[in-house]
Structures are given as C-alpha cells and as structure tokens.
Amino acid sequence: MHSALFLIEFGAIILGLGLLGRVAGRFRFSPIPLYLLAGLAFGEGGLLPLGASEEFVAIGAEIGVILLLLMLGLEYTASDLVSNLKTQYPAGLVDFVLNAVPGAVAALLLGWGPVAAVVLAGVTWISSSGVIAKVMGDLGRIGNRETPVILSILVLEDLAMAVYLPIVTALLAGVGLAAGSITLAIALGVAGVVLFVALRYGRVISRFVSSDDPEKLLLVVLGLTLLVAGIAQQLQVSAAVGAFLVGIALSGEVAEGAHTLLSPLRDLFAAVFFVFFGLHTDPASIPPVILPAFALAVVTACTKVATGYWAARRAGVGVRGRWRAGGTLVARGEFSIVIAGLAVTAGIEPALGPLATAYVLILVVVGPLTARYTEPLAARLSRLTGPGEPPGAAPAVRRTPEPVTHGPVTHGPAGASVTARDAGPDREVPRDAAEAREALAAHDAVDRDSVVDRGAEPDREALADPEALRDRDAVDRA
C-alpha cells in the first residue's frame, strides 16, 4: 500500500510538472515559478501535502542540483574559463559588489545576523544561467555582440560558486574559523587540481570516457559525476561544485554527446528540485516578507542592469547592446534557490526561505521582460530627455541638411539641391540668371521688412546677372 501511494504521488507530481512546462512554453516564459508554486501547493500548509514520496523527492532534488551544475560545466572548457578569468575579472568584481552587497545589507537590516547576510548576498548575486540562456535563444540574440559579455559574467559567477559554496557550507555547519579555513583550502585545492588536470589531460579523460554507444556513455558520465560529487561532499566541498568541475574536465565530442543524453534527465530532476524547495516553504510565511522581497528585487534588478551596461561598455559594445546586456542579466533562478535551500536545511533563519522564494518568483518572471524591453525603453527615454544620440550610439544615416534660405530650395544640375554648405549659412548662390530672379523674388517677398536700408534700392539688373552679382560683391568687400 505504501508503494502504491508512492507511485501515485510521484506520478502525479511528474505529470503535473509536464503540464506546467507545456503551459510555460506556450506563453514563452520560464517554468521555474510554476514549479515553485506547485511545491508550495503540495508542501506543508499547502492544498495537498505529500507523505509517502517526500523522501524520494528529496533525493531527486539533490540529483537535480548535481545535474544542473554538470550541464553548466559541459558548456565551457578549462581554457575558456582561464581566458575569461584573465580578461573579464573586473566585470566579475563589479557584479559581486553591486549585487551581493544589497542582499547582505537587507539581511542585516532585518536583524538576521552575519551568516544569513552571507547567504542572502549569494541569493541576490547569482543570475540564472538556465533562464538567461533560454531567453537569449527565444529572442534570437545568441549571435549578438553583447552575448560574450553576458556569458563571461555567468561563467565568473559559476567559478565563484566553487569558493562561495564551501564558505557557506562551513558557516551553516557552525564550524570554527580553523575548520572553515581548512574546508575552503580543500575546496580551492580540489578546484585547482581539477582545472589543472582538465587543461593538461582533458583530452585523455575525454578519450577514456568516450564511447560510440549512447548507453555506455550515459552510464559512465553519470556514474563519474555522482562519484566525484559524493567524494567532494565527503571532503566538506559542495557536491554541486564537484559536478561542475567534472563538466569542465570533459570536452569535445564527449561533452556534446553527454549534453544531448543528459538534458532530459537534467530537466526532470531540476524540476523536482524546484518542487522540493517549494515543499519546504509554508505558503503562509510568504505574505509577511513580500514587501522586503519586492524592494530587494527592484534594487538588485537595477544593479544587474548597471552591471551588464558597464561590462558591455568596457568591451566596446554600443549603447543598445549595453542595455540589452543589463536587462538580460536580471533573472534569478536555480542558483539562488540552491543557496537558499542550504540555509533552509540548516534552519538558520525561518524567514529566509520564504523571502528567497518570493524574490526568485518576482525576478524569474520579470527577468525575461527586462531582457526584451530594457533597450527599447532606454531608447525612448533617451529621445524624450534630450536631443541627439547618446554617446557611443550606433551611427545613424545622415541626411543632407536642408538649406537655410529665405526662399524655396533651389536645385542645380541633375536635381541636386544646393545646400547651406554650398552657399554659406544664410543664403544660396544663384546658379544662373533664372535662379537669380527666383532668389530675388523670394527675397523681396519674405524679407522686405527685414532689409536694412542702405540708402538705395537693390540693383535688380545686377542681381539678375550672375556675373554682375559677383562683381558687385567684390566691390562691396573692397
């Protein structure tokens, strides 16, 4: 009976997640908020609390985190990471200062203490790689000039996780300074060794793992990932970081094949992870923290836009691309939930989980909107606030300036208009006698009241003859 109840509950969860994913795909937004809402509905205080399948959901959620980080590591090679560190580290520092500090300050203002401040700083700092990648694909921006800047910032954030997660784990475990330092040293040592091995022997590892049989490739890659993740966790290093480093070590055809095979599993267990996070959040605890979550979302959305704008400007991207880069980075998602989930499990602050849930729900919905509309909105505001193009904008097509004349625009040979560049700032030079007469008639009609009385009427015959006009001008100048 217990087994039957488990199958019914877990089957209902998977079916519901599939339907929610289809709804999100139809309206082209991330399914993460729907998964979180489903977890809230089936958790404690929800509409239909789970019982038999909760333990299996917890294991599936842990596998989901491991697969999320593994798949992210497969996107990059060790050489890519090293080059990004060398060229884009200033953008990573700006990203950390502008986006982690607001979370830490908010936790301290709420009276949650320094450990919760470190955790909330990570929640507000890390953008959602999964959501951002999906949004850029939906908007057709993969080939845009600002895309490498966005990816560089995401890679730097992922690398920082290798340092940040061990620190958070040690703090949540309540270990002392010495033990925490040892944990961090081990984490950095493991990360350094894996990067070195990936750089030096990545091809050897890939050949060892490689297989023409998809089944064997799937089993070897998945088994290696779980094994390394377990060893990393045993060494007080995050299992997710271990999986991320395994993904970095694999490259070439192995990485492509593993990505194709593991994508369905990643999507399945990642959805279970988001549900699991919602299961451990009481829906009644969200309304008291909705205002702080909304305020924090507004502040950190602005700081992410500023981060992307600055980084794209540093890379020489035009103004429109800068705004697109900033708007794309706003979304938060899986990483923020992972960090908050560690705190929820440790039980350091009851309100931290609901705040993180509300915060992610807000920004995972707002993120795709800012990615699409930040640049057009900035362009419209720029037109309203001042004339001309902002510095660094893409050069517009210049039109020939209209002549500044006292009469109608005249035309020379081949229909070419005579502009102020040809005639000076205030008048046009007549090209023949007929044009001279037209200019004189326009002059009399428009500017008769403004002509300064020089003591004589204009010499119409001289004005009608271009040669006489030039001779008279020469005499007047003399």
PDB file of C-alpha atoms in Angstrom, residues 206-449:
ATOM      1  CA  SER A 206      37.561  12.599 -22.732  1.00  0.00           C
ATOM      2  CA  ARG A 207      39.014   9.652 -24.664  1.00  0.00           C
ATOM      3  CA  PHE A 208      38.660   7.435 -21.590  1.00  0.00           C
ATOM      4  CA  VAL A 209      35.003   8.391 -21.143  1.00  0.00           C
ATOM      5  CA  SER A 210      34.171   8.442 -24.847  1.00  0.00           C
ATOM      6  CA  SER A 211      32.024   5.702 -26.325  1.00  0.00           C
ATOM      7  CA  ASP A 212      30.087   5.257 -29.522  1.00  0.00           C
ATOM      8  CA  ASP A 213      27.308   3.543 -27.594  1.00  0.00           C
ATOM      9  CA  PRO A 214      24.983   6.192 -26.067  1.00  0.00           C
ATOM     10  CA  GLU A 215      24.020   3.857 -23.243  1.00  0.00           C
ATOM     11  CA  LYS A 216      27.627   3.307 -22.143  1.00  0.00           C
ATOM     12  CA  LEU A 217      28.448   6.990 -22.461  1.00  0.00           C
ATOM     13  CA  LEU A 218      25.453   7.940 -20.317  1.00  0.00           C
ATOM     14  CA  LEU A 219      26.308   5.411 -17.621  1.00  0.00           C
ATOM     15  CA  VAL A 220      29.993   6.375 -17.450  1.00  0.00           C
ATOM     16  CA  VAL A 221      29.412  10.143 -17.374  1.00  0.00           C
ATOM     17  CA  LEU A 222      26.561   9.947 -14.867  1.00  0.00           C
ATOM     18  CA  GLY A 223      28.410   7.470 -12.649  1.00  0.00           C
ATOM     19  CA  LEU A 224      31.624   9.548 -12.717  1.00  0.00           C
ATOM     20  CA  THR A 225      29.678  12.694 -11.865  1.00  0.00           C
ATOM     21  CA  LEU A 226      27.853  11.163  -8.908  1.00  0.00           C
ATOM     22  CA  LEU A 227      31.080   9.573  -7.665  1.00  0.00           C
ATOM     23  CA  VAL A 228      33.055  12.828  -7.766  1.00  0.00           C
ATOM     24  CA  ALA A 229      30.128  14.750  -6.247  1.00  0.00           C
ATOM     25  CA  GLY A 230      29.954  12.283  -3.364  1.00  0.00           C
ATOM     26  CA  ILE A 231      33.712  12.442  -2.752  1.00  0.00           C
ATOM     27  CA  ALA A 232      33.575  16.242  -2.839  1.00  0.00           C
ATOM     28  CA  GLN A 233      30.769  16.300  -0.299  1.00  0.00           C
ATOM     29  CA  GLN A 234      32.689  13.862   1.914  1.00  0.00           C
ATOM     30  CA  LEU A 235      35.617  16.318   1.844  1.00  0.00           C
ATOM     31  CA  GLN A 236      33.258  19.103   3.014  1.00  0.00           C
ATOM     32  CA  VAL A 237      33.142  20.540  -0.507  1.00  0.00           C
ATOM     33  CA  SER A 238      29.818  21.096  -2.218  1.00  0.00           C
ATOM     34  CA  ALA A 239      28.655  18.170  -4.349  1.00  0.00           C
ATOM     35  CA  ALA A 240      27.375  20.669  -6.918  1.00  0.00           C
ATOM     36  CA  VAL A 241      30.852  22.185  -7.295  1.00  0.00           C
ATOM     37  CA  GLY A 242      32.312  18.699  -7.829  1.00  0.00           C
ATOM     38  CA  ALA A 243      29.798  18.084 -10.613  1.00  0.00           C
ATOM     39  CA  PHE A 244      30.603  21.455 -12.161  1.00  0.00           C
ATOM     40  CA  LEU A 245      34.313  20.606 -12.277  1.00  0.00           C
ATOM     41  CA  VAL A 246      33.572  17.229 -13.886  1.00  0.00           C
ATOM     42  CA  GLY A 247      31.687  19.047 -16.622  1.00  0.00           C
ATOM     43  CA  ILE A 248      34.669  21.342 -17.189  1.00  0.00           C
ATOM     44  CA  ALA A 249      37.055  18.385 -17.467  1.00  0.00           C
ATOM     45  CA  LEU A 250      35.015  16.825 -20.309  1.00  0.00           C
ATOM     46  CA  SER A 251      35.328  18.410 -23.728  1.00  0.00           C
ATOM     47  CA  GLY A 252      34.891  17.812 -27.433  1.00  0.00           C
ATOM     48  CA  GLU A 253      32.550  15.128 -28.733  1.00  0.00           C
ATOM     49  CA  VAL A 254      32.179  13.617 -25.264  1.00  0.00           C
ATOM     50  CA  ALA A 255      30.799  16.887 -23.889  1.00  0.00           C
ATOM     51  CA  GLU A 256      28.404  17.254 -26.814  1.00  0.00           C
ATOM     52  CA  GLY A 257      27.194  13.674 -26.553  1.00  0.00           C
ATOM     53  CA  ALA A 258      26.790  13.852 -22.773  1.00  0.00           C
ATOM     54  CA  HIS A 259      24.907  17.120 -23.097  1.00  0.00           C
ATOM     55  CA  THR A 260      22.438  15.551 -25.506  1.00  0.00           C
ATOM     56  CA  LEU A 261      21.933  12.435 -23.383  1.00  0.00           C
ATOM     57  CA  LEU A 262      21.713  14.158 -20.004  1.00  0.00           C
ATOM     58  CA  SER A 263      19.470  17.081 -20.974  1.00  0.00           C
ATOM     59  CA  PRO A 264      16.190  15.177 -20.386  1.00  0.00           C
ATOM     60  CA  LEU A 265      17.431  13.874 -17.029  1.00  0.00           C
ATOM     61  CA  ARG A 266      18.575  17.361 -16.065  1.00  0.00           C
ATOM     62  CA  ASP A 267      15.191  18.856 -16.884  1.00  0.00           C
ATOM     63  CA  LEU A 268      13.363  16.125 -14.934  1.00  0.00           C
ATOM     64  CA  PHE A 269      15.404  16.283 -11.750  1.00  0.00           C
ATOM     65  CA  ALA A 270      15.798  20.070 -11.871  1.00  0.00           C
ATOM     66  CA  ALA A 271      12.020  20.386 -11.905  1.00  0.00           C
ATOM     67  CA  VAL A 272      11.879  18.014  -8.940  1.00  0.00           C
ATOM     68  CA  PHE A 273      14.415  20.204  -7.157  1.00  0.00           C
ATOM     69  CA  PHE A 274      12.291  23.330  -7.528  1.00  0.00           C
ATOM     70  CA  VAL A 275       9.278  21.420  -6.286  1.00  0.00           C
ATOM     71  CA  PHE A 276      11.298  20.170  -3.328  1.00  0.00           C
ATOM     72  CA  PHE A 277      12.253  23.734  -2.395  1.00  0.00           C
ATOM     73  CA  GLY A 278       8.619  24.763  -2.508  1.00  0.00           C
ATOM     74  CA  LEU A 279       7.673  21.746  -0.373  1.00  0.00           C
ATOM     75  CA  HIS A 280       9.789  23.099   2.476  1.00  0.00           C
ATOM     76  CA  THR A 281       8.252  26.574   2.336  1.00  0.00           C
ATOM     77  CA  ASP A 282       5.000  27.295   4.098  1.00  0.00           C
ATOM     78  CA  PRO A 283       2.805  29.463   1.803  1.00  0.00           C
ATOM     79  CA  ALA A 284       1.545  31.353   4.864  1.00  0.00           C
ATOM     80  CA  SER A 285       5.096  32.559   5.527  1.00  0.00           C
ATOM     81  CA  ILE A 286       5.422  34.419   2.190  1.00  0.00           C
ATOM     82  CA  PRO A 287       2.971  37.358   2.680  1.00  0.00           C
ATOM     83  CA  PRO A 288       4.923  38.804   5.667  1.00  0.00           C
ATOM     84  CA  VAL A 289       8.116  39.005   3.555  1.00  0.00           C
ATOM     85  CA  ILE A 290       6.612  40.015   0.218  1.00  0.00           C
ATOM     86  CA  LEU A 291       7.385  43.727   0.652  1.00  0.00           C
ATOM     87  CA  PRO A 292      11.084  43.196   1.552  1.00  0.00           C
ATOM     88  CA  ALA A 293      11.344  40.702  -1.314  1.00  0.00           C
ATOM     89  CA  PHE A 294       9.809  43.182  -3.760  1.00  0.00           C
ATOM     90  CA  ALA A 295      12.062  46.026  -2.609  1.00  0.00           C
ATOM     91  CA  LEU A 296      15.128  43.801  -2.851  1.00  0.00           C
ATOM     92  CA  ALA A 297      14.039  42.658  -6.328  1.00  0.00           C
ATOM     93  CA  VAL A 298      13.720  46.252  -7.563  1.00  0.00           C
ATOM     94  CA  VAL A 299      17.127  47.264  -6.187  1.00  0.00           C
ATOM     95  CA  THR A 300      19.002  44.228  -7.494  1.00  0.00           C
ATOM     96  CA  ALA A 301      17.285  44.379 -10.878  1.00  0.00           C
ATOM     97  CA  CYS A 302      18.686  47.902 -11.266  1.00  0.00           C
ATOM     98  CA  THR A 303      22.136  46.836 -10.087  1.00  0.00           C
ATOM     99  CA  LYS A 304      22.196  43.925 -12.563  1.00  0.00           C
ATOM    100  CA  VAL A 305      21.285  46.293 -15.393  1.00  0.00           C
ATOM    101  CA  ALA A 306      24.111  48.582 -14.291  1.00  0.00           C
ATOM    102  CA  THR A 307      26.500  45.614 -14.173  1.00  0.00           C
ATOM    103  CA  GLY A 308      25.685  44.479 -17.696  1.00  0.00           C
ATOM    104  CA  TYR A 309      25.823  48.034 -19.051  1.00  0.00           C
ATOM    105  CA  TRP A 310      29.250  48.655 -17.517  1.00  0.00           C
ATOM    106  CA  ALA A 311      30.693  45.329 -18.651  1.00  0.00           C
ATOM    107  CA  ALA A 312      29.401  45.756 -22.212  1.00  0.00           C
ATOM    108  CA  ARG A 313      30.708  49.306 -22.359  1.00  0.00           C
ATOM    109  CA  ARG A 314      34.117  48.091 -21.210  1.00  0.00           C
ATOM    110  CA  ALA A 315      34.039  45.547 -24.044  1.00  0.00           C
ATOM    111  CA  GLY A 316      33.287  48.237 -26.632  1.00  0.00           C
ATOM    112  CA  VAL A 317      29.661  47.291 -27.258  1.00  0.00           C
ATOM    113  CA  GLY A 318      27.292  50.024 -28.456  1.00  0.00           C
ATOM    114  CA  VAL A 319      24.677  51.652 -26.270  1.00  0.00           C
ATOM    115  CA  ARG A 320      21.823  49.422 -27.398  1.00  0.00           C
ATOM    116  CA  GLY A 321      23.856  46.298 -26.724  1.00  0.00           C
ATOM    117  CA  ARG A 322      24.788  47.623 -23.279  1.00  0.00           C
ATOM    118  CA  TRP A 323      21.149  47.991 -22.299  1.00  0.00           C
ATOM    119  CA  ARG A 324      20.343  44.545 -23.684  1.00  0.00           C
ATOM    120  CA  ALA A 325      23.199  43.003 -21.686  1.00  0.00           C
ATOM    121  CA  GLY A 326      21.993  44.639 -18.479  1.00  0.00           C
ATOM    122  CA  GLY A 327      18.373  43.648 -18.963  1.00  0.00           C
ATOM    123  CA  THR A 328      19.280  40.047 -19.772  1.00  0.00           C
ATOM    124  CA  LEU A 329      21.198  39.518 -16.521  1.00  0.00           C
ATOM    125  CA  VAL A 330      18.257  40.386 -14.235  1.00  0.00           C
ATOM    126  CA  ALA A 331      16.748  36.897 -13.943  1.00  0.00           C
ATOM    127  CA  ARG A 332      17.499  34.839 -10.826  1.00  0.00           C
ATOM    128  CA  GLY A 333      16.632  31.188 -10.551  1.00  0.00           C
ATOM    129  CA  GLU A 334      18.246  27.858  -9.801  1.00  0.00           C
ATOM    130  CA  PHE A 335      21.406  29.107  -8.100  1.00  0.00           C
ATOM    131  CA  SER A 336      19.553  31.437  -5.783  1.00  0.00           C
ATOM    132  CA  ILE A 337      17.279  28.562  -4.804  1.00  0.00           C
ATOM    133  CA  VAL A 338      20.252  26.226  -4.279  1.00  0.00           C
ATOM    134  CA  ILE A 339      21.904  28.698  -1.902  1.00  0.00           C
ATOM    135  CA  ALA A 340      18.688  29.418  -0.032  1.00  0.00           C
ATOM    136  CA  GLY A 341      17.961  25.682   0.142  1.00  0.00           C
ATOM    137  CA  LEU A 342      21.208  25.130   2.062  1.00  0.00           C
ATOM    138  CA  ALA A 343      20.104  27.720   4.611  1.00  0.00           C
ATOM    139  CA  VAL A 344      16.605  26.261   4.854  1.00  0.00           C
ATOM    140  CA  THR A 345      18.029  22.802   5.515  1.00  0.00           C
ATOM    141  CA  ALA A 346      20.346  24.193   8.187  1.00  0.00           C
ATOM    142  CA  GLY A 347      17.450  26.084   9.787  1.00  0.00           C
ATOM    143  CA  ILE A 348      19.380  29.305  10.488  1.00  0.00           C
ATOM    144  CA  GLU A 349      16.530  31.711   9.747  1.00  0.00           C
ATOM    145  CA  PRO A 350      12.879  30.670   9.224  1.00  0.00           C
ATOM    146  CA  ALA A 351      12.018  33.690   7.082  1.00  0.00           C
ATOM    147  CA  LEU A 352      14.992  33.292   4.712  1.00  0.00           C
ATOM    148  CA  GLY A 353      13.380  30.521   2.662  1.00  0.00           C
ATOM    149  CA  PRO A 354      10.088  32.374   2.073  1.00  0.00           C
ATOM    150  CA  LEU A 355      11.964  35.590   1.243  1.00  0.00           C
ATOM    151  CA  ALA A 356      14.175  33.787  -1.263  1.00  0.00           C
ATOM    152  CA  THR A 357      11.153  32.057  -2.801  1.00  0.00           C
ATOM    153  CA  ALA A 358       9.241  35.319  -3.229  1.00  0.00           C
ATOM    154  CA  TYR A 359      12.384  37.056  -4.528  1.00  0.00           C
ATOM    155  CA  VAL A 360      13.051  34.394  -7.155  1.00  0.00           C
ATOM    156  CA  LEU A 361       9.392  34.271  -8.174  1.00  0.00           C
ATOM    157  CA  ILE A 362       9.453  38.007  -8.826  1.00  0.00           C
ATOM    158  CA  LEU A 363      12.710  38.127 -10.787  1.00  0.00           C
ATOM    159  CA  VAL A 364      12.230  34.909 -12.732  1.00  0.00           C
ATOM    160  CA  VAL A 365       9.048  36.480 -14.136  1.00  0.00           C
ATOM    161  CA  VAL A 366      10.462  39.999 -14.525  1.00  0.00           C
ATOM    162  CA  GLY A 367      13.802  38.796 -15.999  1.00  0.00           C
ATOM    163  CA  PRO A 368      12.519  37.813 -19.462  1.00  0.00           C
ATOM    164  CA  LEU A 369      10.572  41.094 -19.600  1.00  0.00           C
ATOM    165  CA  THR A 370      13.622  43.230 -18.800  1.00  0.00           C
ATOM    166  CA  ALA A 371      15.660  41.272 -21.351  1.00  0.00           C
ATOM    167  CA  ARG A 372      13.157  42.189 -24.042  1.00  0.00           C
ATOM    168  CA  TYR A 373      12.115  45.717 -23.122  1.00  0.00           C
ATOM    169  CA  THR A 374      15.058  47.405 -21.355  1.00  0.00           C
ATOM    170  CA  GLU A 375      16.741  48.531 -24.574  1.00  0.00           C
ATOM    171  CA  PRO A 376      13.582  49.930 -26.277  1.00  0.00           C
ATOM    172  CA  LEU A 377      12.573  51.683 -23.055  1.00  0.00           C
ATOM    173  CA  ALA A 378      16.035  53.231 -22.661  1.00  0.00           C
ATOM    174  CA  ALA A 379      15.957  54.415 -26.285  1.00  0.00           C
ATOM    175  CA  ARG A 380      12.546  56.013 -25.792  1.00  0.00           C
ATOM    176  CA  LEU A 381      13.622  57.757 -22.584  1.00  0.00           C
ATOM    177  CA  SER A 382      16.755  58.997 -24.330  1.00  0.00           C
ATOM    178  CA  ARG A 383      14.666  60.596 -27.071  1.00  0.00           C
ATOM    179  CA  LEU A 384      12.388  62.228 -24.506  1.00  0.00           C
ATOM    180  CA  THR A 385      15.092  63.588 -22.208  1.00  0.00           C
ATOM    181  CA  GLY A 386      17.396  65.170 -24.737  1.00  0.00           C
ATOM    182  CA  PRO A 387      18.077  65.729 -28.441  1.00  0.00           C
ATOM    183  CA  GLY A 388      20.620  63.743 -30.340  1.00  0.00           C
ATOM    184  CA  GLU A 389      22.037  60.335 -29.880  1.00  0.00           C
ATOM    185  CA  PRO A 390      23.675  59.266 -26.637  1.00  0.00           C
ATOM    186  CA  PRO A 391      27.453  58.885 -26.679  1.00  0.00           C
ATOM    187  CA  GLY A 392      28.555  55.655 -28.238  1.00  0.00           C
ATOM    188  CA  ALA A 393      25.320  55.025 -30.117  1.00  0.00           C
ATOM    189  CA  ALA A 394      25.446  53.385 -33.479  1.00  0.00           C
ATOM    190  CA  PRO A 395      25.889  55.997 -36.200  1.00  0.00           C
ATOM    191  CA  ALA A 396      22.630  56.948 -37.804  1.00  0.00           C
ATOM    192  CA  VAL A 397      22.180  57.563 -41.510  1.00  0.00           C
ATOM    193  CA  ARG A 398      22.912  61.242 -42.045  1.00  0.00           C
ATOM    194  CA  ARG A 399      20.600  63.153 -44.281  1.00  0.00           C
ATOM    195  CA  THR A 400      21.677  66.110 -46.331  1.00  0.00           C
ATOM    196  CA  PRO A 401      20.923  69.197 -44.244  1.00  0.00           C
ATOM    197  CA  GLU A 402      18.197  71.448 -45.550  1.00  0.00           C
ATOM    198  CA  PRO A 403      19.488  74.796 -46.787  1.00  0.00           C
ATOM    199  CA  VAL A 404      18.919  77.762 -44.535  1.00  0.00           C
ATOM    200  CA  THR A 405      17.435  80.216 -47.009  1.00  0.00           C
ATOM    201  CA  HIS A 406      14.894  82.946 -47.229  1.00  0.00           C
ATOM    202  CA  GLY A 407      13.084  81.267 -50.079  1.00  0.00           C
ATOM    203  CA  PRO A 408      12.298  77.904 -51.589  1.00  0.00           C
ATOM    204  CA  VAL A 409      15.001  75.310 -52.043  1.00  0.00           C
ATOM    205  CA  THR A 410      16.556  75.545 -55.493  1.00  0.00           C
ATOM    206  CA  HIS A 411      18.030  72.723 -57.477  1.00  0.00           C
ATOM    207  CA  GLY A 412      21.120  72.561 -59.642  1.00  0.00           C
ATOM    208  CA  PRO A 413      22.092  70.104 -62.328  1.00  0.00           C
ATOM    209  CA  ALA A 414      20.765  66.559 -62.047  1.00  0.00           C
ATOM    210  CA  GLY A 415      18.276  67.669 -59.412  1.00  0.00           C
ATOM    211  CA  ALA A 416      20.978  68.140 -56.730  1.00  0.00           C
ATOM    212  CA  SER A 417      19.782  70.568 -54.106  1.00  0.00           C
ATOM    213  CA  VAL A 418      22.020  73.477 -53.263  1.00  0.00           C
ATOM    214  CA  THR A 419      22.589  73.313 -49.529  1.00  0.00           C
ATOM    215  CA  ALA A 420      23.909  75.649 -46.913  1.00  0.00           C
ATOM    216  CA  ARG A 421      27.342  74.017 -47.304  1.00  0.00           C
ATOM    217  CA  ASP A 422      27.471  75.446 -50.829  1.00  0.00           C
ATOM    218  CA  ALA A 423      26.013  78.823 -50.065  1.00  0.00           C
ATOM    219  CA  GLY A 424      27.043  79.715 -46.552  1.00  0.00           C
ATOM    220  CA  PRO A 425      24.857  79.927 -43.506  1.00  0.00           C
ATOM    221  CA  ASP A 426      22.260  82.382 -44.696  1.00  0.00           C
ATOM    222  CA  ARG A 427      21.849  82.318 -48.454  1.00  0.00           C
ATOM    223  CA  GLU A 428      22.184  80.322 -51.618  1.00  0.00           C
ATOM    224  CA  VAL A 429      24.382  81.209 -54.566  1.00  0.00           C
ATOM    225  CA  PRO A 430      22.300  81.541 -57.768  1.00  0.00           C
ATOM    226  CA  ARG A 431      23.482  79.095 -60.431  1.00  0.00           C
ATOM    227  CA  ASP A 432      22.118  81.053 -63.426  1.00  0.00           C
ATOM    228  CA  ALA A 433      20.086  84.139 -64.274  1.00  0.00           C
ATOM    229  CA  ALA A 434      16.724  82.415 -63.848  1.00  0.00           C
ATOM    230  CA  GLU A 435      17.688  81.203 -60.405  1.00  0.00           C
ATOM    231  CA  ALA A 436      18.889  84.712 -59.574  1.00  0.00           C
ATOM    232  CA  ARG A 437      15.491  86.118 -60.430  1.00  0.00           C
ATOM    233  CA  GLU A 438      13.725  83.467 -58.315  1.00  0.00           C
ATOM    234  CA  ALA A 439      16.017  84.209 -55.412  1.00  0.00           C
ATOM    235  CA  LEU A 440      15.385  87.942 -55.756  1.00  0.00           C
ATOM    236  CA  ALA A 441      11.602  87.439 -55.849  1.00  0.00           C
ATOM    237  CA  ALA A 442      11.754  85.253 -52.746  1.00  0.00           C
ATOM    238  CA  HIS A 443      13.989  87.815 -51.075  1.00  0.00           C
ATOM    239  CA  ASP A 444      11.523  90.605 -51.809  1.00  0.00           C
ATOM    240  CA  ALA A 445       8.506  88.544 -50.682  1.00  0.00           C
ATOM    241  CA  VAL A 446       9.912  87.217 -47.429  1.00  0.00           C
ATOM    242  CA  ASP A 447      12.482  89.683 -46.176  1.00  0.00           C
ATOM    243  CA  ARG A 448      11.358  93.081 -47.423  1.00  0.00           C
ATOM    244  CA  ASP A 449      10.623  94.245 -43.892  1.00  0.00           C
TER     245      ASP A 449
END
